[in-house]
XYZ file of C-alpha atoms in Angstrom:
584
model
C 0.000 0.000 0.000
C 1.371 3.432 -0.900
C 2.182 5.770 1.943
C 0.165 8.973 2.156
C 1.613 12.311 1.110
C 1.688 13.399 4.753
C 3.628 10.265 5.737
C 6.095 10.946 2.910
C 6.664 14.514 4.097
C 7.157 13.346 7.687
C 9.764 10.826 6.581
C 11.475 13.369 4.364
C 11.724 15.824 7.263
C 12.958 13.043 9.519
C 15.608 12.045 6.981
C 16.764 15.660 6.758
C 17.013 16.011 10.535
C 18.971 12.773 10.834
C 21.399 13.942 8.169
C 21.934 17.152 10.150
C 22.703 15.170 13.310
C 25.014 12.801 11.446
C 26.935 15.659 9.841
C 28.021 16.730 13.329
C 28.790 13.236 14.607
C 30.316 11.699 11.476
C 31.375 14.519 9.129
C 33.456 12.113 7.019
C 30.717 9.504 6.570
C 27.901 9.166 4.031
C 25.115 10.730 6.109
C 22.405 10.054 3.526
C 23.011 6.297 3.630
C 23.371 6.229 7.413
C 20.100 8.136 7.836
C 18.321 5.668 5.563
C 19.713 2.719 7.558
C 18.594 4.270 10.843
C 15.077 4.806 9.492
C 14.935 1.204 8.296
C 16.251 -0.138 11.600
C 13.630 1.775 13.594
C 10.959 0.694 11.074
C 10.060 4.330 10.497
C 9.646 3.700 6.766
C 6.329 1.967 7.663
C 5.172 3.849 10.766
C 6.489 7.345 11.332
C 4.662 9.632 13.743
C 4.964 13.371 14.271
C 6.078 14.429 17.762
C 4.557 17.601 19.183
C 7.183 20.097 20.325
C 7.056 21.288 23.950
C 4.283 18.875 24.891
C 4.285 17.802 28.529
C 4.062 14.019 28.621
C 3.355 13.946 32.369
C 1.250 15.492 35.114
C 1.026 15.460 38.923
C -0.129 11.830 38.966
C 3.179 10.613 37.518
C 5.310 9.027 40.224
C 8.144 6.576 39.654
C 9.514 3.701 41.715
C 13.102 2.495 41.175
C 13.883 -1.170 41.807
C 16.012 -4.086 40.797
C 14.194 -6.968 39.168
C 15.092 -9.214 42.113
C 14.592 -6.822 45.040
C 11.467 -8.799 46.035
C 11.841 -12.576 45.920
C 9.563 -15.555 46.378
C 10.703 -19.159 46.462
C 10.200 -21.088 43.204
C 9.093 -18.021 41.233
C 10.933 -15.825 38.776
C 11.663 -12.497 40.521
C 10.018 -10.374 37.794
C 6.715 -12.183 38.434
C 7.137 -11.584 42.167
C 7.944 -7.922 41.578
C 4.906 -7.464 39.352
C 2.657 -9.027 41.993
C 4.160 -6.870 44.745
C 3.785 -3.669 42.711
C 0.153 -4.425 41.869
C -0.614 -5.351 45.481
C 0.915 -2.318 47.184
C 1.408 0.448 44.627
C -1.702 0.473 42.435
C -3.208 3.998 42.429
C 0.011 5.317 44.011
C 2.794 4.688 41.506
C 2.195 4.644 37.751
C 5.784 4.209 36.521
C 8.494 1.702 37.377
C 12.196 1.767 36.601
C 13.484 -1.797 36.578
C 17.263 -1.550 36.775
C 19.183 -3.622 34.180
C 17.372 -6.916 33.776
C 19.771 -8.412 31.237
C 22.435 -11.109 31.632
C 25.456 -9.424 33.223
C 28.893 -10.127 34.644
C 29.319 -7.425 37.331
C 28.140 -4.082 38.753
C 24.690 -5.475 39.607
C 23.573 -5.440 35.981
C 25.495 -2.548 34.425
C 28.063 -4.824 32.783
C 25.666 -6.179 30.157
C 26.487 -9.489 28.450
C 23.468 -9.467 26.116
C 21.274 -6.408 25.566
C 18.573 -8.408 23.793
C 17.858 -11.028 26.442
C 16.233 -10.945 29.852
C 18.366 -12.602 32.506
C 16.784 -16.103 32.695
C 17.109 -16.007 36.472
C 14.778 -12.981 36.540
C 12.251 -14.161 33.944
C 11.691 -13.412 30.271
C 10.337 -10.782 27.891
C 6.759 -11.851 28.633
C 7.277 -10.775 32.255
C 8.544 -7.402 31.052
C 5.552 -7.008 28.736
C 3.124 -7.820 31.549
C 4.661 -5.183 33.818
C 4.538 -2.641 30.978
C 0.779 -3.157 30.623
C 0.203 -2.017 34.222
C 2.940 0.616 34.604
C 4.921 2.986 32.421
C 8.139 1.017 32.111
C 11.552 2.630 32.332
C 14.592 0.611 31.242
C 18.298 1.298 31.095
C 20.071 1.721 27.815
C 23.578 0.951 29.084
C 25.033 2.863 26.207
C 28.606 3.729 27.221
C 30.008 0.241 27.732
C 29.305 -3.482 27.694
C 30.591 -6.467 29.637
C 33.970 -7.987 28.863
C 31.946 -11.184 28.389
C 29.729 -9.688 25.665
C 30.072 -11.437 22.313
C 31.173 -8.165 20.746
C 34.231 -8.047 22.994
C 34.935 -11.726 22.489
C 34.864 -11.044 18.742
C 37.167 -8.072 19.253
C 39.691 -10.372 20.884
C 39.364 -12.755 17.917
C 39.459 -9.858 15.414
C 36.150 -10.862 13.809
C 32.867 -9.047 13.179
C 30.666 -7.852 14.698
C 32.906 -6.364 17.352
C 36.413 -6.214 15.987
C 36.174 -2.422 15.680
C 33.530 -1.711 18.352
C 35.940 -0.646 21.116
C 38.144 2.375 21.690
C 41.834 1.557 21.604
C 44.478 4.114 22.574
C 48.222 4.353 22.868
C 48.965 3.957 26.589
C 51.672 6.602 26.208
C 49.081 9.272 25.362
C 48.602 12.015 27.942
C 45.215 11.130 29.452
C 45.640 13.141 32.649
C 42.708 15.420 31.812
C 40.196 12.589 31.497
C 37.434 12.854 34.118
C 37.038 9.598 36.039
C 34.252 8.351 38.328
C 36.455 5.497 39.611
C 39.958 4.894 40.976
C 40.658 1.817 38.773
C 43.124 2.200 35.864
C 41.519 3.721 32.767
C 43.127 1.355 30.254
C 43.149 -2.434 29.991
C 45.708 -4.244 27.862
C 44.146 -6.922 25.637
C 45.020 -8.862 22.519
C 42.794 -8.416 19.484
C 44.191 -11.426 17.652
C 46.985 -9.549 15.937
C 48.509 -7.298 18.557
C 48.133 -6.114 22.116
C 46.263 -2.863 22.550
C 44.812 -0.797 25.381
C 41.019 -0.504 25.534
C 39.205 2.272 27.363
C 37.385 1.345 30.600
C 35.716 4.337 32.254
C 34.089 2.297 35.016
C 36.308 -0.745 35.399
C 38.028 -3.514 33.483
C 34.889 -5.648 33.199
C 33.036 -2.740 31.540
C 34.634 -1.966 28.176
C 33.711 1.364 26.599
C 32.096 1.197 23.177
C 33.582 3.168 20.291
C 30.856 5.426 18.902
C 33.320 6.803 16.373
C 32.283 3.684 14.459
C 28.705 4.329 13.207
C 28.041 0.573 13.319
C 28.043 0.860 17.122
C 25.347 3.542 16.905
C 23.323 1.309 14.592
C 23.611 -1.575 17.068
C 22.215 0.644 19.847
C 19.351 1.836 17.666
C 18.467 -1.786 16.919
C 18.363 -2.410 20.684
C 16.128 0.649 21.196
C 13.665 -0.692 18.612
C 13.487 -3.994 20.503
C 12.841 -2.229 23.804
C 10.025 -0.208 22.272
C 8.488 -3.438 21.011
C 8.757 -4.901 24.524
C 6.761 -2.066 26.092
C 9.533 0.249 27.274
C 8.275 3.821 27.275
C 11.039 5.574 29.251
C 14.701 5.241 28.251
C 17.379 5.947 30.841
C 20.640 6.697 29.037
C 23.146 5.340 31.529
C 26.464 7.193 31.972
C 25.877 8.927 28.654
C 28.126 11.894 29.501
C 31.234 9.738 28.937
C 30.162 8.486 25.505
C 32.565 10.243 23.104
C 36.324 10.144 23.537
C 38.752 12.702 22.176
C 42.401 12.611 23.224
C 43.474 15.867 24.841
C 40.049 16.624 26.350
C 38.217 15.655 29.538
C 36.243 13.107 27.460
C 33.031 14.112 29.181
C 30.078 16.161 27.850
C 31.638 16.515 24.408
C 29.569 18.019 21.570
C 29.380 14.677 19.767
C 27.831 13.153 22.892
C 25.122 15.809 22.973
C 24.470 15.321 19.250
C 24.026 11.564 19.728
C 21.436 12.267 22.432
C 19.636 14.597 19.997
C 19.723 11.952 17.281
C 18.315 9.273 19.587
C 15.614 11.686 20.720
C 14.664 12.297 17.075
C 14.419 8.582 16.323
C 12.555 7.598 19.483
C 9.952 10.345 19.375
C 9.159 9.612 15.724
C 8.613 5.971 16.661
C 6.540 6.807 19.754
C 5.702 10.469 20.487
C 4.843 9.495 24.081
C 8.239 7.909 24.786
C 10.593 9.749 27.134
C 14.389 10.009 27.315
C 16.107 10.560 30.665
C 19.852 11.231 30.837
C 21.792 9.841 33.796
C 24.655 12.302 34.229
C 26.063 12.351 37.765
C 28.118 15.496 37.218
C 28.234 19.102 38.482
C 24.903 20.890 38.309
C 25.597 23.286 35.416
C 26.890 20.447 33.227
C 23.881 18.326 34.110
C 21.472 21.056 33.026
C 23.088 21.140 29.576
C 21.441 17.805 28.721
C 18.099 19.547 28.276
C 19.646 21.132 25.188
C 17.077 23.475 23.707
C 14.273 21.071 24.650
C 15.707 18.757 21.998
C 17.867 16.387 24.074
C 16.591 14.749 27.265
C 12.935 15.119 28.177
C 14.030 14.702 31.793
C 17.301 15.035 33.655
C 18.082 13.598 37.056
C 18.178 16.340 39.681
C 21.491 15.030 41.022
C 22.193 17.988 43.304
C 18.991 17.441 45.282
C 19.986 14.313 47.311
C 23.235 15.670 48.825
C 21.868 19.193 49.300
C 18.680 17.992 50.982
C 20.600 15.556 53.167
C 23.010 18.310 54.162
C 20.051 20.565 54.951
C 18.440 18.063 57.304
C 21.597 17.053 59.152
C 22.929 20.624 59.457
C 19.597 22.272 60.337
C 20.135 25.003 57.748
C 18.552 25.295 54.300
C 20.865 28.133 53.218
C 22.539 26.173 50.403
C 19.394 24.302 49.340
C 17.505 27.584 49.088
C 20.239 29.276 47.052
C 20.419 26.282 44.713
C 16.642 26.245 44.217
C 16.654 29.935 43.314
C 19.374 29.276 40.728
C 17.555 26.404 38.995
C 15.918 27.482 35.730
C 12.298 26.485 35.218
C 12.156 23.574 32.806
C 10.619 24.438 29.439
C 7.345 22.756 28.582
C 8.199 19.358 27.171
C 11.047 18.963 29.651
C 11.180 18.460 33.401
C 13.347 17.326 36.293
C 13.396 13.843 37.771
C 13.580 14.383 41.516
C 15.006 11.660 43.699
C 16.776 11.524 47.053
C 17.822 7.857 47.092
C 18.680 5.291 44.464
C 20.548 2.048 43.854
C 23.745 4.113 43.778
C 25.111 6.256 46.552
C 24.463 9.918 47.275
C 26.747 11.638 44.771
C 29.066 14.432 45.866
C 30.165 15.701 42.433
C 26.798 17.469 41.930
C 27.512 19.733 44.952
C 30.934 20.835 43.739
C 30.770 24.607 43.897
C 27.609 24.430 46.041
C 29.029 23.088 49.323
C 32.510 23.900 50.603
C 35.059 21.151 51.236
C 34.555 21.676 54.965
C 30.783 21.321 54.662
C 31.162 18.167 52.572
C 33.542 16.759 55.161
C 31.024 17.482 57.938
C 28.312 15.685 55.956
C 30.597 12.724 55.285
C 31.548 12.461 58.954
C 27.893 12.442 60.013
C 27.062 9.704 57.507
C 29.990 7.577 58.666
C 28.721 8.004 62.222
C 25.367 6.597 61.057
C 26.972 3.526 59.478
C 27.602 4.874 55.979
C 30.607 4.247 53.713
C 32.473 6.420 51.213
C 33.380 5.619 47.596
C 36.183 7.534 45.875
C 37.192 8.771 42.432
C 40.633 9.401 40.949
C 41.940 12.903 40.211
C 44.363 13.787 37.430
C 47.237 14.280 39.906
C 46.906 10.707 41.128
C 45.110 11.625 44.340
C 41.540 10.678 45.176
C 38.408 12.526 46.262
C 35.098 11.397 47.797
C 32.703 10.518 44.978
C 29.595 9.339 46.798
C 28.173 8.398 50.191
C 26.863 4.851 50.467
C 24.092 4.504 53.039
C 20.388 3.711 53.164
C 18.396 6.930 53.306
C 16.534 5.781 56.418
C 19.827 5.353 58.290
C 21.129 8.635 56.865
C 18.340 10.364 58.816
C 19.333 8.967 62.236
C 20.413 12.369 63.484
C 22.273 15.580 62.739
C 25.888 16.694 62.792
C 25.458 16.771 66.578
C 24.769 13.033 66.670
C 21.825 10.613 66.735
C 18.503 11.796 68.142
C 14.841 10.816 68.297
C 13.718 12.500 65.059
C 14.782 9.898 62.488
C 11.283 9.080 61.211
C 10.083 12.692 61.044
C 13.283 13.794 59.321
C 12.899 10.982 56.772
C 9.270 11.881 56.019
C 10.156 15.570 55.742
C 12.766 14.779 53.083
C 10.183 12.982 50.960
C 7.541 15.663 51.481
C 10.000 18.183 50.040
C 10.799 15.906 47.091
C 7.117 15.339 46.330
C 6.337 19.054 46.241
C 9.224 20.329 44.114
C 8.984 21.101 40.400
C 9.528 17.834 38.529
C 8.556 14.163 38.642
C 9.250 12.395 41.967
C 11.065 9.056 41.938
C 11.111 6.790 45.004
C 13.749 4.136 45.505
C 11.743 1.107 46.595
C 13.886 0.715 49.720
C 12.924 4.223 50.819
C 9.222 3.480 50.372
C 9.522 0.606 52.859
C 12.217 2.054 55.137
C 14.981 -0.480 54.465
C 18.085 -0.069 56.623
C 21.811 -0.612 55.922
C 22.609 -4.122 54.691
C 26.133 -4.904 55.882
C 25.866 -8.614 55.075
C 25.343 -7.773 51.415
C 28.396 -5.496 51.465
C 30.515 -8.386 52.778
C 29.002 -10.768 50.233
C 29.483 -8.530 47.194
C 32.584 -6.622 48.218
C 31.478 -3.123 47.216
C 29.993 -0.233 49.180
C 26.890 0.289 47.030
C 25.547 -3.087 48.172
C 24.701 -1.462 51.512
C 21.500 -0.103 49.937
C 20.577 -3.022 47.675
C 18.901 -5.457 50.015
C 16.849 -8.333 48.607
C 13.625 -8.898 50.520
C 11.681 -12.145 50.772
C 8.167 -11.129 49.785
C 6.596 -12.939 52.724
C 8.903 -11.219 55.209
C 8.342 -7.745 53.748
C 4.571 -8.239 53.606
C 4.615 -9.183 57.291
C 6.552 -6.037 58.136
C 4.199 -3.852 56.105
C 1.184 -5.411 57.849
C 2.615 -4.951 61.362
C 1.468 -1.597 62.828
C 4.448 -1.600 65.219
C 7.029 -2.022 62.457
C 8.819 1.089 61.228
C 8.447 -0.354 57.700
C 4.648 -0.188 58.100
C 4.797 3.330 59.520
C 7.112 4.639 56.786
C 5.070 3.116 53.952
C 1.754 4.427 55.232
C 3.080 7.912 55.970
C 4.545 8.139 52.459
C 1.433 6.624 50.887
C -0.654 9.382 52.477
C 1.646 12.093 51.051
C 1.593 10.508 47.588
C -2.210 10.328 47.606
C -2.467 14.003 48.507
C 0.094 15.062 45.895
C -1.654 13.239 43.049
C -4.792 15.357 43.490
C -3.104 18.785 43.294
C -2.799 20.584 39.941
C -0.245 22.913 41.561
C 2.089 19.919 41.838
C 2.173 19.404 38.074
C 5.871 18.896 37.188
C 5.863 22.124 35.171
C 3.746 24.250 37.508
C 5.216 27.574 38.617
C 7.663 27.512 41.520
C 9.106 30.370 43.594
C 11.435 30.152 46.581
C 10.244 31.788 49.808
C 12.492 33.371 52.443
C 11.458 32.374 55.954
C 14.874 31.947 57.544
C 17.429 29.172 57.344
C 15.455 26.758 59.546
C 12.366 26.786 57.319
C 12.655 25.654 53.699
C 9.667 27.040 51.824
C 8.477 27.493 48.262
C 5.279 28.311 46.405
C 3.692 26.315 43.601
C 0.931 27.523 41.292
C -1.052 25.360 38.859
C -0.760 25.933 35.124
C -4.283 27.393 35.044
C -3.386 29.635 38.055
C -6.391 28.452 40.034
C -4.500 26.641 42.778
C -1.656 27.849 44.942
C 0.197 25.704 47.457
C 2.677 27.091 49.970
C 5.075 24.297 50.922
C 6.464 25.063 54.376
C 9.061 22.680 55.823
C 10.685 22.919 59.242
C 14.108 21.388 58.568
C 15.349 21.813 62.152
C 14.997 19.885 65.412
C 13.261 22.840 67.095
C 9.742 24.275 66.758
C 9.368 27.121 64.269
C 6.630 29.766 64.322
C 5.547 31.230 60.995
C 3.292 34.248 60.684
C 0.803 33.696 57.905
C 1.200 37.300 56.748
C 4.845 36.510 55.900
C 3.747 34.167 53.105
C 1.114 36.563 51.738
C -1.959 34.335 51.820
C -4.756 36.057 49.912
C -7.387 36.964 52.484
C -10.318 36.398 50.139
C -9.353 32.728 49.642
C -9.921 29.880 52.056
C -6.706 28.114 53.056
C -6.086 24.639 54.409
C -3.093 22.479 55.257
C -3.557 19.488 52.950
C -1.407 17.241 55.142
C -2.803 18.061 58.570
C -6.361 18.869 57.340
C -6.317 22.090 59.379
C -8.280 25.056 57.980
C -6.421 28.322 58.524
C -8.868 31.054 59.445
C -6.754 33.830 61.006
C -4.739 35.308 58.173
C -2.926 37.584 60.656
C -2.080 34.723 62.995
C 0.772 32.259 62.983
C 1.321 28.534 62.784
C 3.784 26.491 64.810
C 5.635 23.713 63.016
C 6.980 20.834 65.093
C 10.504 19.639 64.277
C 10.588 18.406 60.663
C 6.884 19.061 60.108
C 5.654 19.926 56.613
C 2.550 21.940 55.719
C 1.069 22.159 52.225
C -1.154 25.237 52.539
C -3.604 25.366 49.630
C -6.482 27.577 48.532
C -8.158 24.633 46.792
C -9.075 21.247 48.266
């Protein structure tokens, strides 16, 4: 059947855009032929849709949970089936999106050293399990784009000097000056290997079992696009581009955030949104704040970027009792354009990164935060500097344990401090993402650290479903209390237009012990004043200081208290949050 004229024009425009991207990435290649191959690989010659620029693909009901495929386990059942059952049992009408961390066969790094991008780890389940989860939740999956496992067939072929793979990896002369290369690890950057004819040094940003792919070879890009097409077919709607900032290598540079890397993100965005205009790209770039923001592009790169500065800044706020730095950071953050937004999180499968607060917290303040976390049972992971020294890279600790106390030591406010942190996250501009262990109040897992030999395992516990269900059903268990307190906040948030990810946000100035901001719905009908006591002492706030409009009726959505005296004041208990709204 002949394609319609409109379809032809869409494909022609798509082909033109791809050629423009490819001219930047591969100026010496035949862009016309490459563009045609990309269109064929994504099957856009048959079905090509028109994305709508600056369209918000989310609203206040969008909330994400982050989990490994085997975080919840049941005897004699594939973990993905168990996870699906657990999500449907506990999170229906709360969470509508799920990020399942790499669910592929892997050799190390808890899934991020991928052996086969096109298979589900048989231990976890199969593609049918993934499809079933994607029918009930928006599914987010990792595109581990920077590197693959040393056990991947591509790398095996590289060592045998056969295709595909013999030219898929980045080889360098070990005598090159690589001192300016930014590293997230302390392991050596290069690994000596034989490719069948000679010994060469391959690039390993994250470790010698994770070999960086060579995107200078367009065949590598085509392989990744083929993988993207498969994931779309398997129900993936949200693509997390893992470690994408390190993608392009150029000797003599930092090899991070290079222009070719940004152009590849733009190209992938073009392909994905023409295949599915409702699909979303999220870039995972654990780097200083200004660099992170650059991955929005001009609303033509990532739809969402991780708000990496939020976890360490919010943690520092709650353990120091001062929101000075958090408030200054919030004032400096540009509102996301329509069609883009922030992904807000305060805990994840990784640690709490310290690079995103470079230039925001002083070395002394970072050291105070680190010392407090070590006092609460946390561990520190390091990165290498170009002078051969090392610097703290991230704090490894469960968020529940991170809230045990302040820089003065442990106290009795752990639960309230923990809930306050999530109330702030839920109210900020952007889409909130809960690490599943935070939703159920999981504590530090030292046995797993000993078993796996790396610090990040401290926050990657695997629960038996029966045991966790018992804890969630026990009113005396802190797991039950945490889950139900957070569930209540989530339910309230989902009903408020002023909490739309792109709703207006302004920072309020109520002192350093009260972190406050104002949200207004896109139609300007609802205002919510988010008032958070981030100290261990009561705070009194005069209502006139936040300029409540006297002709409106105001209510705290969390405490259900109607505020009648506009000239009066409210007293916030330590770590109490109020969401004061004129619409309920």
